[in-house]
Coordinates of C-alpha atoms in Angstrom, one line a residue:
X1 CA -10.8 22.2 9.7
X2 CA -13.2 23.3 7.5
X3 CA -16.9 21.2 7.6
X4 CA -18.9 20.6 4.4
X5 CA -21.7 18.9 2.9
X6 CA -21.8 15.9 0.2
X7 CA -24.4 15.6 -2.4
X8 CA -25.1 12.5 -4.6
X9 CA -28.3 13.4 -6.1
X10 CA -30.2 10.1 -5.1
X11 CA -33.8 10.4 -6.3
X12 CA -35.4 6.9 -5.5
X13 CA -38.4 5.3 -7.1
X14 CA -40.1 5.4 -3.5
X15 CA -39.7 9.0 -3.0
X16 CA -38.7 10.2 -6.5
X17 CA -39.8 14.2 -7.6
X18 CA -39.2 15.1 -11.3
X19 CA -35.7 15.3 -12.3
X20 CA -35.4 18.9 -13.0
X21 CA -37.0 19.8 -9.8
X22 CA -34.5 17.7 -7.8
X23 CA -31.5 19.3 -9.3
X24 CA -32.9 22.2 -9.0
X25 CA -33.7 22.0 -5.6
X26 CA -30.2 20.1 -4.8
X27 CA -28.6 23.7 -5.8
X28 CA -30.8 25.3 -3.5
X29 CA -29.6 23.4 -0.9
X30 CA -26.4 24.3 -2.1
X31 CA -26.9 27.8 -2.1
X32 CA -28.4 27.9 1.1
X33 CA -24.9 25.4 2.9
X34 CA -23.0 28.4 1.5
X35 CA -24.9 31.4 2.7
X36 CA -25.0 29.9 6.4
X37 CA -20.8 29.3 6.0
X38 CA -20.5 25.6 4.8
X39 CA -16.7 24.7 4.4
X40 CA -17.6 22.9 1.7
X41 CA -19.5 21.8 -1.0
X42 CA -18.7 17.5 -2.3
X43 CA -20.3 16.0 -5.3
X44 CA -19.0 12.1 -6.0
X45 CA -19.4 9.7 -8.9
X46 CA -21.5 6.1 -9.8
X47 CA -23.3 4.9 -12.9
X48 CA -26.3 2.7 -13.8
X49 CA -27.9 3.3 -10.6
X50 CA -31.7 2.8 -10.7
X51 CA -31.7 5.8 -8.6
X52 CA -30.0 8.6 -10.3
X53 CA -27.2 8.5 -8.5
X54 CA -25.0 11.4 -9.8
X55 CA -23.0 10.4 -12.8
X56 CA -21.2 13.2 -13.6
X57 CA -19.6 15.8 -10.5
X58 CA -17.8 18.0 -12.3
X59 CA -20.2 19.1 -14.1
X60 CA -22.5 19.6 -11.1
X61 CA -19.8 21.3 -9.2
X62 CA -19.8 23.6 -12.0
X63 CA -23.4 24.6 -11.3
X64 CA -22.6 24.5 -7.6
X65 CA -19.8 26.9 -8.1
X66 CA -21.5 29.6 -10.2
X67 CA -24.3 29.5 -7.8
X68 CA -22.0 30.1 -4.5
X69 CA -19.1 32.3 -3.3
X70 CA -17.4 31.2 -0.4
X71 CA -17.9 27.2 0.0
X72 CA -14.9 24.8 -1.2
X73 CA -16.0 22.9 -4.4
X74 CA -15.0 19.1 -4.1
X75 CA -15.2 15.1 -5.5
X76 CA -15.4 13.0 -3.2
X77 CA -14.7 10.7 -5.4
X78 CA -14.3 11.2 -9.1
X79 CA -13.4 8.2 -10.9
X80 CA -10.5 8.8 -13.2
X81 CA -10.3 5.2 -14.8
X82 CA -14.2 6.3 -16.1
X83 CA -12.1 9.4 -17.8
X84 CA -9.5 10.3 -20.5
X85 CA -6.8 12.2 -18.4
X86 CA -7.1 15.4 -20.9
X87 CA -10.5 15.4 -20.2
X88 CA -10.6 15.4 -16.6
X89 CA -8.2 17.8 -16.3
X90 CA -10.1 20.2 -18.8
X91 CA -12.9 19.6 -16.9
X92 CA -11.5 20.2 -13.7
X93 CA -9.8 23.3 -14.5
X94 CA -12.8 24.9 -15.7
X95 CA -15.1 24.3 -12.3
X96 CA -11.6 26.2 -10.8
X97 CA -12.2 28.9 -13.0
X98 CA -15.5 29.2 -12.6
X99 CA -15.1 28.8 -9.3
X100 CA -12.6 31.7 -8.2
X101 CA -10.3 29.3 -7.1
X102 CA -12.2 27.0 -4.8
X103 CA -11.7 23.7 -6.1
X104 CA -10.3 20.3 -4.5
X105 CA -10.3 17.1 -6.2
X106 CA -10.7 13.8 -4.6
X107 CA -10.0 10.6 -6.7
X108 CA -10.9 7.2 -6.4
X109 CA -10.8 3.5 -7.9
X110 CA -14.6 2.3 -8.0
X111 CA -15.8 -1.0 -7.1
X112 CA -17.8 -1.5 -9.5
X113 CA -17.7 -3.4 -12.4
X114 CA -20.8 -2.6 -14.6
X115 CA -19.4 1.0 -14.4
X116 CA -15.8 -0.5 -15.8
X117 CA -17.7 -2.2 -18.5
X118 CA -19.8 0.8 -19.6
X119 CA -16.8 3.1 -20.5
X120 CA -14.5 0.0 -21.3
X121 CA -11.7 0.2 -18.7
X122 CA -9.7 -2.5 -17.0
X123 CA -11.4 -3.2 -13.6
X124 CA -8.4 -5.6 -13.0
X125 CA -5.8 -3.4 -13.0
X126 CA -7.8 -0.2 -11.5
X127 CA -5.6 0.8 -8.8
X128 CA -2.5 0.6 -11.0
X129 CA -4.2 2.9 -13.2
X130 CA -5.8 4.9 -11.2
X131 CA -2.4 6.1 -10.1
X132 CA -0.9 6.6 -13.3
X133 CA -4.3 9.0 -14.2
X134 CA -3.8 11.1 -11.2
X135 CA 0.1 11.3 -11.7
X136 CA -1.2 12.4 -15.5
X137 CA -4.2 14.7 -14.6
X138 CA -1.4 16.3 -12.5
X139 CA 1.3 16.6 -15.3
X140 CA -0.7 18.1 -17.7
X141 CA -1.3 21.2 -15.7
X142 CA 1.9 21.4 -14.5
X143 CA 3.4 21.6 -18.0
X144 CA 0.0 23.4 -19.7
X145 CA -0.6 19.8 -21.0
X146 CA -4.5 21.4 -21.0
X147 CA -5.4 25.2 -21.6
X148 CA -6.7 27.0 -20.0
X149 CA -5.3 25.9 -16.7
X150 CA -6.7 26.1 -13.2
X151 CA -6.8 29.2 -11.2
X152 CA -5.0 27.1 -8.4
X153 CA -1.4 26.5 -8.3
X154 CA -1.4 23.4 -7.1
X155 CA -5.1 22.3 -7.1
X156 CA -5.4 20.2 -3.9
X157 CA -5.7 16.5 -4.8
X158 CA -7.3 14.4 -2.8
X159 CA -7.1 10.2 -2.4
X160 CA -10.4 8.3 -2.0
X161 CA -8.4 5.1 -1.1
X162 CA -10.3 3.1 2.4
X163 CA -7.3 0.4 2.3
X164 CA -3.8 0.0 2.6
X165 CA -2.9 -0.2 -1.0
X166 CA -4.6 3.0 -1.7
X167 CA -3.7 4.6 1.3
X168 CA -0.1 4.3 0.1
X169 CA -0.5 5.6 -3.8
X170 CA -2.2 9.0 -2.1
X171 CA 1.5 8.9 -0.2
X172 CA 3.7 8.1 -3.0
X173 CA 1.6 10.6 -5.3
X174 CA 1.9 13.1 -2.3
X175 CA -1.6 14.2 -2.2
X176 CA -3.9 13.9 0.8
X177 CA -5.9 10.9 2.1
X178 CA -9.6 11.3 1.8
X179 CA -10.2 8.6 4.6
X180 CA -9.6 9.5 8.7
X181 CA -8.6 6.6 10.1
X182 CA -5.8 5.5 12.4
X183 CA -4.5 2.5 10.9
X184 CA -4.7 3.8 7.5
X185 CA -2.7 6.9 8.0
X186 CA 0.4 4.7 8.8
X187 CA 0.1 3.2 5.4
X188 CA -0.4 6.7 4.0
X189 CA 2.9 8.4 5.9
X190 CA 4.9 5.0 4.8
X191 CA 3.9 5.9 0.9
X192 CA 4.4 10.0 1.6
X193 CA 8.2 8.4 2.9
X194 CA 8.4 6.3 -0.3
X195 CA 7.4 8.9 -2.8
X196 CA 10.2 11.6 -1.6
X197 CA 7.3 13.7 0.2
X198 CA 7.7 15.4 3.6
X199 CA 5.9 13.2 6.4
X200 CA 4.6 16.4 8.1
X201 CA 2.8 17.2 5.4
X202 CA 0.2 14.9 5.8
X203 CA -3.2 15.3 5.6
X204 CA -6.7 13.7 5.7
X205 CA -10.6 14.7 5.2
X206 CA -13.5 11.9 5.4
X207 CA -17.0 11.5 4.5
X208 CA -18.3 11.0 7.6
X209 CA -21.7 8.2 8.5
X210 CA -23.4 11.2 9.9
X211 CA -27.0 12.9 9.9
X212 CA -27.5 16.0 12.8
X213 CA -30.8 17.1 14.0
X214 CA -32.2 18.6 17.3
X215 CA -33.9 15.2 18.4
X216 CA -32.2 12.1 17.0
X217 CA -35.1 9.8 18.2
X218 CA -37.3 11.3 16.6
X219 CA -35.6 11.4 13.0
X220 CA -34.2 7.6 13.0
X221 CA -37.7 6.0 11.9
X222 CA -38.2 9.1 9.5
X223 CA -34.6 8.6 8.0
X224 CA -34.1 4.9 8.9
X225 CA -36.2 3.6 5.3
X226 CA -33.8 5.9 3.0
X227 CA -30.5 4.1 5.0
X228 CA -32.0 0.7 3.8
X229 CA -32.5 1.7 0.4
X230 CA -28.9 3.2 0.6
X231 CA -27.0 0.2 2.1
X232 CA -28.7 -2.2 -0.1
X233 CA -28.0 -0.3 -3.2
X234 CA -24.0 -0.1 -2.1
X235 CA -24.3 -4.0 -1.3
X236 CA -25.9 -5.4 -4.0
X237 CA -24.0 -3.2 -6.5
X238 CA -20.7 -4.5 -5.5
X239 CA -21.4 -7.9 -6.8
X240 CA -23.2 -7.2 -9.7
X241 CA -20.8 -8.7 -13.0
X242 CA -18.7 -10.8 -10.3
X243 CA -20.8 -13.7 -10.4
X244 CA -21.4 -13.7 -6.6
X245 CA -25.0 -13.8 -5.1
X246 CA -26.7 -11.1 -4.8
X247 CA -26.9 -10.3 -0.9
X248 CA -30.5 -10.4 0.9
X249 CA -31.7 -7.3 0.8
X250 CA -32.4 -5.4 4.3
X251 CA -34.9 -3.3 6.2
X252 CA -34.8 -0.1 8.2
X253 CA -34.6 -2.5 11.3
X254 CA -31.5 -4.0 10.4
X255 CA -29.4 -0.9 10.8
X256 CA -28.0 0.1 14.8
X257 CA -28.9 3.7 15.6
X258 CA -26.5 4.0 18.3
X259 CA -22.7 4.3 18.4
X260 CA -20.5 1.1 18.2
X261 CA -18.9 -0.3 21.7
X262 CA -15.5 0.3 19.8
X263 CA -16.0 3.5 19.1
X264 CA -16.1 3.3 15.4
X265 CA -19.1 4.7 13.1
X266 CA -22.3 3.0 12.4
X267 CA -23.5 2.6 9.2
X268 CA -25.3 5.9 10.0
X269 CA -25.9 7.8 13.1
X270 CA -28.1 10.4 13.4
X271 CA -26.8 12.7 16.4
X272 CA -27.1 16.4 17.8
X273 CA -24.4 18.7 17.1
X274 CA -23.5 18.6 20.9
X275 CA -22.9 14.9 20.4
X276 CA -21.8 14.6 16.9
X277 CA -18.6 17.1 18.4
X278 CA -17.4 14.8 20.9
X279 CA -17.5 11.5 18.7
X280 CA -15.9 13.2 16.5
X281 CA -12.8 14.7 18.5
X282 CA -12.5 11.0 20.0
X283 CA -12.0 9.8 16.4
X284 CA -10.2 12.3 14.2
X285 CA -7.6 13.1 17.4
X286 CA -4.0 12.9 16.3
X287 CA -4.8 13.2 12.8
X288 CA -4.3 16.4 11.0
X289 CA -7.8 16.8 9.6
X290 CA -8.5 19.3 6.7
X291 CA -11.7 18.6 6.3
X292 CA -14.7 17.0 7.7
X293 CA -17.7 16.2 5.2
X294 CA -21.3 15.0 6.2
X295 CA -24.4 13.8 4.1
X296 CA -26.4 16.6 2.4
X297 CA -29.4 13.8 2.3
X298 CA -29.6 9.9 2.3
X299 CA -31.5 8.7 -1.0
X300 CA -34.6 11.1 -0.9
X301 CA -34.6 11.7 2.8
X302 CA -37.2 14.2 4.1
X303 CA -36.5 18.3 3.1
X304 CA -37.4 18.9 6.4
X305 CA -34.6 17.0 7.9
X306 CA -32.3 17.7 5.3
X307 CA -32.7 21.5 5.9
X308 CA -32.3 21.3 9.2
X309 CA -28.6 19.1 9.2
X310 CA -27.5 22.0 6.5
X311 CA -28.2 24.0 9.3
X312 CA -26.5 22.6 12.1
X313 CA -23.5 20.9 9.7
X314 CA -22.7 24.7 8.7
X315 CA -23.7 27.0 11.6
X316 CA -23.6 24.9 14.7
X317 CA -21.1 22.1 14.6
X318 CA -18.0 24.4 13.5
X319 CA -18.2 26.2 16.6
X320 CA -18.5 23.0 19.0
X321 CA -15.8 21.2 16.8
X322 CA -13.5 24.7 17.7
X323 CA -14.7 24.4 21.3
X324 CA -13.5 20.7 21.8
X325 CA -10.5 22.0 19.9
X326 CA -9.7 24.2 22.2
X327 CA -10.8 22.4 25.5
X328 CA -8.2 19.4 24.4
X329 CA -5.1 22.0 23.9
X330 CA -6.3 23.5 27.1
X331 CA -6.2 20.2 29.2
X332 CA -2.6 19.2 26.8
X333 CA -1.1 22.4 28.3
X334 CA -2.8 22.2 31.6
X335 CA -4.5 25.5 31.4
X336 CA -8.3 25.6 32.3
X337 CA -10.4 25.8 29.3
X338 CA -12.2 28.9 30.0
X339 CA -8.7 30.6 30.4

């Protein structure tokens, strides 16, 4: 299970630094996730954001890529609909290259329609198409459709679906399920079953409503503000060109810092590696988890705190997540765990 990092490259009015400076700085943290063993390394995909939320993440894996050695390079999501099959699998093959080889691509169907309209694409029809452009993106490396190719034979494809429709074209297409979550993984082995794919193949990865730091208290009010500007970015872009009303737009109070009764994630939790273990062996257990990814930052969060949850996403947690690992087979088998 490897355990990785995602960037989107906010830079809000509020707490904005120059442009250059940000991505620059963004690669440091990069550099510094894969120098302190990072799994991986997750860049992801929106448009017309006031913020500057990363538009293109393929060509910032690329950067990302030359500047590392070890780190998986991923999308989590890149929006194929937004992109000329060709293209994307050009594009894709060259981050690989560049890369060595470390490259896994997650796809998804946006929400959004602006972004549709920009790049004059069928919003309607999106998950219909979105499959057909994986299935496509696929083909033309198979058959040397694009050239050159990617290092990796197969590159490992990844679906950004959260419902049951999509959960089921990641099955048919027999790629993995970027989503870890119980109910959706039934839909995803019924579409692995429909597309001719082996069941026991399965496999699933999540970005994950996560922050870690030594003293959770203490970072909530600090980190709370950048949530709100988040959440209501997400909200009131998902009904901007439907016609709807705009939601009310919310406040760093309006967002619960502690775990849900059910068990499921809050918006965002800020927890210590100790903690952020357990919750997540309660919630990934019987799933067969390749990888677990975690906020880099939340819109312009503080350097401070962002440093430090590089830290303990890449150094710290790994070894607790391998701990509970092992405690759970232990108690399975009836052994005692320090045995």
């Amino acid at each position: 299970m490897d355990v990785g990092l995602l960037f989107d490259l906010r830079n809000p009015d509020r707490w904005h630094r120059p442009w250059a400076d940000h991505y620059a700085r963004s690669l440091e943290f990069c550099e510094e996730a894969d120098l302190r063993g990072a799994g991986g390394l997750w860049f992801t995909e929106h448009h017309l954001f006031e913020d500057g939320y990363l538009p293109r993440p393929l060509t910032f894996a690329a950067a990302a890529a030359a500047r590392t050695r070890n780190a998986r390079i991923g999308t989590a999501v890149v929006l194929p609909n937004l992109h000329k099959p060709a293209q994307l699998a050009e594009d894709a093959a060259v981050v690989d290259l560049i890369s060595g080889g470390r490259l896994e691509v997650g796809f998804g169907a946006g929400y959004r329609m602006p972004e549709y309209d920009l790049f004059a694409a069928d919003f309607k029809n999106r998950f219909q198409q979105v499959e057909r452009n994986i299935a496509e993106v696929r083909r033309l490396w198979e058959e040397g459709g694009v050239t050159p190719g990617p290092l990796q034979t197969p590159v490992p494809l990844w679906g950004g679906f959260y419902g049951p429709r999509g959960a089921r074209i990641a099955g048919r297409l027999g790629i993995g399920l970027l989503h870890i979550s119980h109910e959706t993984y039934g839909h995803y082995r019924e579409g692995l079953i429909e597309g001719g794919h082996d069941p026991g193949l399965a496999r699933v990865s999540d970005l994950l409503p996560v922050i870690l730091a030594d003293d959770p208290e203490a970072a909530w009010p600090r980190v709370a503000p950048h949530v709100a500007h988040q959440m209501n970015t997400y909200r009131q872009g998902s009904v901007e060109g439907t016609g709807h009303p705009r939601p009310p737009l919310l406040g760093p109070d309006d967002f619960p810092e502690a775990p849900k009764a059910d068990g499921s994630w809050s918006t965002l939790e800020i927890l210590t590696p100790e903690d952020a273990a357990v919750r997540i062996h309660e919630r990934t257990k019987g799933l067969p988890v390749k990888h677990l990814i975690f906020w880099a930052s939340i819109a312009g969060m503080p350097d401070d705190l962002v440093v430090r949850n590089i830290e303990l996403v890449s150094e710290r947690l790994p070894t607790l997540l391998a701990e509970a690992g092992g405690a759970a087979r232990a108690r399975t088998a009836g052994v005692p765990a320090g045995d």
